[in-house]
Amino acid sequence: MGGSGASPGRRPQRSRDPEARRAALAAAAIEVIAELGIARTTHRAVAARAGLPLGATTYYFPTLDDLVAAGLALATEALRAELRSWAGRLDTAEDLPSALVRLVEEYLTDRRRVRLEYDLYLAAARDPTLRPLAEAWLHGFRDLLEPRLGPEAARAVVALLDGAMLQALVTGIDLDSPALTTAIRRLANSRS
Amino acid sequence: MGGSGASPGRRPQRSRDPEARRAALAAAAIEVIAELGIARTTHRAVAARAGLPLGATTYYFPTLDDLVAAGLALATEALRAELRSWAGRLDTAEDLPSALVRLVEEYLTDRRRVRLEYDLYLAAARDPTLRPLAEAWLHGFRDLLEPRLGPEAARAVVALLDGAMLQALVTGIDLDSPALTTAIRRLANSRS
Amino acid sequence: MGGSGASPGRRPQRSRDPEARRAALAAAAIEVIAELGIARTTHRAVAARAGLPLGATTYYFPTLDDLVAAGLALATEALRAELRSWAGRLDTAEDLPSALVRLVEEYLTDRRRVRLEYDLYLAAARDPTLRPLAEAWLHGFRDLLEPRLGPEAARAVVALLDGAMLQALVTGIDLDSPALTTAIRRLANSRS
Amino acid sequence: MGGSGASPGRRPQRSRDPEARRAALAAAAIEVIAELGIARTTHRAVAARAGLPLGATTYYFPTLDDLVAAGLALATEALRAELRSWAGRLDTAEDLPSALVRLVEEYLTDRRRVRLEYDLYLAAARDPTLRPLAEAWLHGFRDLLEPRLGPEAARAVVALLDGAMLQALVTGIDLDSPALTTAIRRLANSRS
DNA sequence: AATGAATGAGGGTTCATTCAT
DNA sequence: TATGAATGAACCCTCATTCAT
């Protein structure tokens, strides 16, 4: 028996740039997800974060799931962009293993972001909605290395780095870069 | 009629074994967490799963967090036990890499459990409560391998397997055991 | 992502007579329905009418439909009781037609109640939930008259009175009792 | 390219026939009311049904009540038209009772419409807005019969048929036409 | 004149927690 | 000691209405 609303009096009604509002909400959504996790993400939290009224969330996104999905799409795109930038930087790298470790180190600098992305990545184990993001990461990363390492080593290195990042995230301890570089080198030698 | 025995007309209390009830609740909690995730775990769900009255949850665990923590402690202990069993089996293994992969393969058989443990493992990045579990896994696993591989290789192999399991979980695809075995072998060769 | 409730402070927590509360809620529900109609009946309105906190409504009745159904059950029972009283009074009546009209006249005295009952009666055309109430009325009324008028005339008289009451309700004009009595007499003569 | 004609890049307005739009909205309103009931009738539902933009509803009808009222006026007019057609057909009928029952039977064929009209008819007991519709039915029907049956019998027959239709609607059972015809005949005999 | 963006009140429901019994 | 009744905050979502464009 949905609500109605008697005589609401005066209401401001700002903006008028729907596209910007959609984007702002999606951005706010991903921030809230990063902070509280998907399960604690609410319309209210997203609206507050975006500095928009509550009604805006449901106006632009019929359900909370839609809102969350918009946030996830944003995160997925950011991940893809990240990987594209890695690709560029690895192309010009002389020593792949050390360049790779440098990239990962840098990536881990933004702890909040990494935590978000791994959260979503793992959550894909439960929630099919998140598969695209997980695949973006997994395949994107792998495709990055395959041309230089071959399929076998590429997979192994991706797993190694995935594990290392996960551990860094969980423990809060920085990567042991030299050791990691050595390990990558060992896995990569399959080629030779 | 009449008979002997106790007597009062009303005394709903069943169990007389408080410790057993605590344990039952903790066990139910971890099951609910495994099924719904921490965020969706409620008093009611745990009570229902344990077959105990709602009041029992707050009676034995002042807050929901306490109840969840009890579940987590249980999960941590289960993880430790798992690792102990691995230790026993690795001791008698001839070929460490293949034995290790076999263990991991088996472990991945119980998808639900693995998902739970990785959920909690990753959640430790956010929630200090979960550190003990994360450490139990990380150090326990590492300690398992160090005697045979040395510290450097042990860490690398743990990272590799952590990443491989994470990926198996997320993609739903089984491990590529031969490739994984090869990779471990390469990392382990640091010794020689 | 259901609500929770941080630290609610002190709360009164009255009563302790669940059965009484259930009944009070059902009674309040039927009153609200009588006043606003089913479609405008809300948890909040029922709780307010019953002088109980909002949470009581959902505590005793999982959904609003359940609450409404409880109200309807009450109304149905009241209707049955009304018909039983009619039965008693018709048994001792010398002249059936005029006794019948007198009953109907009296019944129409409580406009609010009649409006409620006809509302629900008609609503049964849409909502199967209300069938029991409609049948209680229709069959109860018919069964009342059959022994004295036979099946054919009983049906006709019930239809006539149903229509007359409906019209009185809608127009707000009192029954034309003498005319109605005459009409009943004519329909009843089928016997002779 | 370029061409002649109007020109502005943006001018979404379609129809140029305001009256037609008003009518379309009123028609859509009555359809929605028939389907969902007054209480569930919303701007959005009406706009969607009319294939018009949301803004059109409030543009042509300041409030939802106005929109609903417009629908009701339409329904009232339809009811009047129905009764006019009945008048024509009864004029040429040889046997009034059976002709009348035939008309009612036919009318009941369109269950949705009858339900709508009785809904509104009964709702008039609560909502003065609906009086015109109720009166249209009641007096229109009565006026139809009075010339042939006299005032007394006409009223009785209208009540009888009103009740019979109500019951058919509520129970979903078809009219018992022969019995009804007989009853009408009995009520009509007052003349002779 | 016409539209759809904007807003917030309200409504159903869930649940942590408190507490009388 | 043990239980389930009690409460209200918070949640998601719908929608009348207002208003910039």
Short mmCIF file of N, CA and C in Angstrom, two decimals, chain C residues 65-152:
data_model
loop_
_atom_site.label_atom_id
_atom_site.label_comp_id
_atom_site.label_asym_id
_atom_site.label_seq_id
_atom_site.Cartn_x
_atom_site.Cartn_y
_atom_site.Cartn_z
N ASP C 65 -1.15 -8.87 5.68
CA ASP C 65 -2.26 -9.72 5.25
C ASP C 65 -2.77 -10.58 6.39
N ASP C 66 -1.85 -11.10 7.15
CA ASP C 66 -2.25 -11.92 8.28
C ASP C 66 -3.07 -11.11 9.28
N LEU C 67 -2.62 -9.91 9.49
CA LEU C 67 -3.32 -9.05 10.43
C LEU C 67 -4.73 -8.75 9.92
N VAL C 68 -4.80 -8.43 8.66
CA VAL C 68 -6.10 -8.15 8.06
C VAL C 68 -6.99 -9.40 8.12
N ALA C 69 -6.38 -10.53 7.83
CA ALA C 69 -7.15 -11.77 7.86
C ALA C 69 -7.72 -12.02 9.25
N ALA C 70 -6.94 -11.70 10.26
CA ALA C 70 -7.42 -11.89 11.63
C ALA C 70 -8.63 -11.00 11.88
N GLY C 71 -8.54 -9.78 11.38
CA GLY C 71 -9.68 -8.88 11.51
C GLY C 71 -10.89 -9.45 10.79
N LEU C 72 -10.66 -9.97 9.61
CA LEU C 72 -11.77 -10.51 8.83
C LEU C 72 -12.41 -11.69 9.52
N ALA C 73 -11.57 -12.51 10.14
CA ALA C 73 -12.11 -13.66 10.85
C ALA C 73 -13.04 -13.19 11.95
N LEU C 74 -12.63 -12.14 12.59
CA LEU C 74 -13.45 -11.57 13.65
C LEU C 74 -14.78 -11.09 13.08
N ALA C 75 -14.69 -10.41 11.97
CA ALA C 75 -15.91 -9.89 11.35
C ALA C 75 -16.82 -11.04 10.92
N THR C 76 -16.20 -12.08 10.40
CA THR C 76 -17.00 -13.22 9.98
C THR C 76 -17.74 -13.83 11.17
N GLU C 77 -17.01 -13.94 12.24
CA GLU C 77 -17.64 -14.53 13.43
C GLU C 77 -18.78 -13.65 13.93
N ALA C 78 -18.56 -12.36 13.89
CA ALA C 78 -19.61 -11.44 14.33
C ALA C 78 -20.85 -11.59 13.45
N LEU C 79 -20.59 -11.78 12.18
CA LEU C 79 -21.69 -11.94 11.23
C LEU C 79 -22.48 -13.22 11.55
N ARG C 80 -21.72 -14.27 11.81
CA ARG C 80 -22.37 -15.54 12.15
C ARG C 80 -23.21 -15.39 13.42
N ALA C 81 -22.64 -14.70 14.37
CA ALA C 81 -23.37 -14.50 15.63
C ALA C 81 -24.66 -13.73 15.38
N GLU C 82 -24.54 -12.69 14.55
CA GLU C 82 -25.72 -11.90 14.20
C GLU C 82 -26.80 -12.80 13.61
N LEU C 83 -26.38 -13.65 12.70
CA LEU C 83 -27.35 -14.53 12.05
C LEU C 83 -27.96 -15.51 13.05
N ARG C 84 -27.14 -15.97 13.98
CA ARG C 84 -27.68 -16.87 15.00
C ARG C 84 -28.75 -16.15 15.80
N SER C 85 -28.50 -14.92 16.13
CA SER C 85 -29.49 -14.19 16.92
C SER C 85 -30.77 -13.99 16.10
N TRP C 86 -30.59 -13.77 14.82
CA TRP C 86 -31.76 -13.64 13.95
C TRP C 86 -32.57 -14.93 13.97
N ALA C 87 -31.85 -16.01 13.90
CA ALA C 87 -32.52 -17.31 13.89
C ALA C 87 -33.42 -17.45 15.12
N GLY C 88 -32.85 -17.12 16.26
CA GLY C 88 -33.62 -17.23 17.50
C GLY C 88 -34.87 -16.36 17.44
N ARG C 89 -34.69 -15.18 16.93
CA ARG C 89 -35.81 -14.25 16.95
C ARG C 89 -36.86 -14.59 15.90
N LEU C 90 -36.42 -15.15 14.82
CA LEU C 90 -37.40 -15.52 13.78
C LEU C 90 -38.21 -16.74 14.21
N ASP C 91 -37.58 -17.58 15.00
CA ASP C 91 -38.27 -18.80 15.44
C ASP C 91 -39.55 -18.48 16.18
N THR C 92 -39.46 -17.44 16.96
CA THR C 92 -40.60 -17.11 17.81
C THR C 92 -41.52 -16.07 17.16
N ALA C 93 -41.19 -15.70 15.93
CA ALA C 93 -42.00 -14.65 15.29
C ALA C 93 -43.29 -15.23 14.72
N GLU C 94 -44.34 -14.47 14.85
CA GLU C 94 -45.61 -14.93 14.28
C GLU C 94 -45.64 -14.67 12.79
N ASP C 95 -45.35 -13.40 12.43
CA ASP C 95 -45.41 -13.04 11.03
C ASP C 95 -43.99 -12.90 10.48
N LEU C 96 -43.57 -13.83 9.68
CA LEU C 96 -42.19 -13.84 9.21
C LEU C 96 -41.82 -12.57 8.47
N PRO C 97 -42.55 -12.17 7.45
CA PRO C 97 -42.13 -10.98 6.68
C PRO C 97 -41.89 -9.76 7.55
N SER C 98 -42.81 -9.45 8.42
CA SER C 98 -42.61 -8.23 9.19
C SER C 98 -41.49 -8.41 10.21
N ALA C 99 -41.36 -9.60 10.76
CA ALA C 99 -40.26 -9.85 11.70
C ALA C 99 -38.92 -9.68 10.98
N LEU C 100 -38.86 -10.18 9.77
CA LEU C 100 -37.64 -10.10 8.98
C LEU C 100 -37.28 -8.65 8.71
N VAL C 101 -38.23 -7.90 8.30
CA VAL C 101 -37.96 -6.49 8.00
C VAL C 101 -37.51 -5.76 9.25
N ARG C 102 -38.11 -6.13 10.37
CA ARG C 102 -37.69 -5.49 11.60
C ARG C 102 -36.22 -5.80 11.91
N LEU C 103 -35.85 -7.02 11.71
CA LEU C 103 -34.45 -7.39 11.94
C LEU C 103 -33.51 -6.58 11.06
N VAL C 104 -33.87 -6.52 9.81
CA VAL C 104 -33.02 -5.80 8.86
C VAL C 104 -32.95 -4.32 9.22
N GLU C 105 -34.07 -3.79 9.61
CA GLU C 105 -34.08 -2.39 10.02
C GLU C 105 -33.12 -2.14 11.17
N GLU C 106 -33.22 -3.01 12.15
CA GLU C 106 -32.35 -2.88 13.31
C GLU C 106 -30.89 -3.00 12.92
N TYR C 107 -30.66 -3.96 12.07
CA TYR C 107 -29.29 -4.20 11.62
C TYR C 107 -28.73 -2.95 10.96
N LEU C 108 -29.57 -2.31 10.19
CA LEU C 108 -29.12 -1.11 9.46
C LEU C 108 -28.87 0.08 10.38
N THR C 109 -29.28 -0.08 11.61
CA THR C 109 -29.07 0.99 12.58
C THR C 109 -27.59 1.31 12.76
N ASP C 110 -26.81 0.26 12.79
CA ASP C 110 -25.37 0.45 12.96
C ASP C 110 -24.73 0.57 11.57
N ARG C 111 -24.90 1.74 11.02
CA ARG C 111 -24.46 1.99 9.65
C ARG C 111 -23.00 1.57 9.42
N ARG C 112 -22.18 1.94 10.35
CA ARG C 112 -20.76 1.67 10.19
C ARG C 112 -20.50 0.17 10.02
N ARG C 113 -21.17 -0.58 10.84
CA ARG C 113 -20.97 -2.02 10.77
C ARG C 113 -21.47 -2.59 9.46
N VAL C 114 -22.62 -2.14 9.06
CA VAL C 114 -23.20 -2.66 7.82
C VAL C 114 -22.30 -2.30 6.65
N ARG C 115 -21.85 -1.07 6.68
CA ARG C 115 -20.97 -0.64 5.60
C ARG C 115 -19.74 -1.55 5.56
N LEU C 116 -19.19 -1.81 6.69
CA LEU C 116 -18.03 -2.70 6.75
C LEU C 116 -18.37 -4.06 6.15
N GLU C 117 -19.47 -4.60 6.60
CA GLU C 117 -19.78 -5.96 6.17
C GLU C 117 -20.10 -6.04 4.68
N TYR C 118 -20.78 -5.02 4.18
CA TYR C 118 -21.03 -5.04 2.73
C TYR C 118 -19.76 -4.77 1.93
N ASP C 119 -18.92 -3.94 2.46
CA ASP C 119 -17.62 -3.72 1.82
C ASP C 119 -16.91 -5.05 1.64
N LEU C 120 -16.83 -5.77 2.71
CA LEU C 120 -16.08 -7.02 2.67
C LEU C 120 -16.81 -8.03 1.79
N TYR C 121 -18.09 -8.02 1.90
CA TYR C 121 -18.93 -8.92 1.13
C TYR C 121 -18.66 -8.72 -0.36
N LEU C 122 -18.71 -7.47 -0.79
CA LEU C 122 -18.48 -7.18 -2.19
C LEU C 122 -17.02 -7.41 -2.57
N ALA C 123 -16.15 -7.09 -1.65
CA ALA C 123 -14.73 -7.27 -1.95
C ALA C 123 -14.40 -8.72 -2.24
N ALA C 124 -15.28 -9.62 -1.76
CA ALA C 124 -15.06 -11.05 -2.02
C ALA C 124 -15.08 -11.34 -3.52
N ALA C 125 -15.67 -10.43 -4.28
CA ALA C 125 -15.70 -10.62 -5.73
C ALA C 125 -14.29 -10.57 -6.29
N ARG C 126 -13.42 -9.90 -5.58
CA ARG C 126 -12.05 -9.76 -6.07
C ARG C 126 -11.08 -10.63 -5.29
N ASP C 127 -11.33 -10.72 -4.02
CA ASP C 127 -10.35 -11.29 -3.11
C ASP C 127 -10.88 -12.58 -2.48
N PRO C 128 -10.31 -13.70 -2.88
CA PRO C 128 -10.77 -15.01 -2.41
C PRO C 128 -10.71 -15.12 -0.89
N THR C 129 -9.81 -14.37 -0.27
CA THR C 129 -9.70 -14.38 1.19
C THR C 129 -11.03 -14.11 1.85
N LEU C 130 -11.86 -13.37 1.15
CA LEU C 130 -13.10 -12.92 1.77
C LEU C 130 -14.27 -13.85 1.50
N ARG C 131 -14.03 -14.86 0.71
CA ARG C 131 -15.12 -15.79 0.43
C ARG C 131 -15.82 -16.30 1.69
N PRO C 132 -15.08 -16.73 2.70
CA PRO C 132 -15.75 -17.26 3.89
C PRO C 132 -16.78 -16.30 4.47
N LEU C 133 -16.41 -15.05 4.51
CA LEU C 133 -17.34 -14.07 5.04
C LEU C 133 -18.58 -13.97 4.16
N ALA C 134 -18.34 -13.92 2.86
CA ALA C 134 -19.47 -13.80 1.94
C ALA C 134 -20.39 -15.00 2.05
N GLU C 135 -19.77 -16.16 2.13
CA GLU C 135 -20.59 -17.37 2.22
C GLU C 135 -21.33 -17.42 3.55
N ALA C 136 -20.65 -16.98 4.59
CA ALA C 136 -21.31 -16.97 5.90
C ALA C 136 -22.60 -16.17 5.81
N TRP C 137 -22.53 -15.06 5.16
CA TRP C 137 -23.69 -14.21 5.04
C TRP C 137 -24.75 -14.85 4.16
N LEU C 138 -24.31 -15.21 2.99
CA LEU C 138 -25.26 -15.68 1.98
C LEU C 138 -25.95 -16.96 2.43
N HIS C 139 -25.17 -17.93 2.78
CA HIS C 139 -25.75 -19.21 3.16
C HIS C 139 -26.45 -19.12 4.51
N GLY C 140 -25.83 -18.39 5.41
CA GLY C 140 -26.44 -18.26 6.73
C GLY C 140 -27.84 -17.66 6.62
N PHE C 141 -27.91 -16.64 5.82
CA PHE C 141 -29.18 -15.94 5.66
C PHE C 141 -30.21 -16.88 5.00
N ARG C 142 -29.73 -17.52 3.97
CA ARG C 142 -30.61 -18.41 3.22
C ARG C 142 -31.12 -19.55 4.11
N ASP C 143 -30.19 -20.15 4.85
CA ASP C 143 -30.57 -21.27 5.71
C ASP C 143 -31.60 -20.87 6.75
N LEU C 144 -31.56 -19.60 7.06
CA LEU C 144 -32.49 -19.06 8.05
C LEU C 144 -33.92 -19.12 7.54
N LEU C 145 -34.02 -18.89 6.26
CA LEU C 145 -35.37 -18.74 5.70
C LEU C 145 -35.90 -20.01 5.05
N GLU C 146 -35.03 -20.86 4.62
CA GLU C 146 -35.47 -22.03 3.89
C GLU C 146 -36.52 -22.86 4.62
N PRO C 147 -36.30 -23.14 5.89
CA PRO C 147 -37.29 -23.98 6.58
C PRO C 147 -38.69 -23.39 6.55
N ARG C 148 -38.75 -22.09 6.49
CA ARG C 148 -40.06 -21.46 6.54
C ARG C 148 -40.60 -21.13 5.16
N LEU C 149 -39.72 -20.91 4.20
CA LEU C 149 -40.19 -20.45 2.89
C LEU C 149 -39.93 -21.41 1.74
N GLY C 150 -39.16 -22.40 2.01
CA GLY C 150 -38.75 -23.27 0.91
C GLY C 150 -37.58 -22.65 0.18
N PRO C 151 -36.84 -23.43 -0.60
CA PRO C 151 -35.60 -22.96 -1.21
C PRO C 151 -35.80 -21.82 -2.20
N GLU C 152 -36.77 -21.93 -3.05
CA GLU C 152 -36.96 -20.91 -4.08
C GLU C 152 -37.23 -19.54 -3.48
#
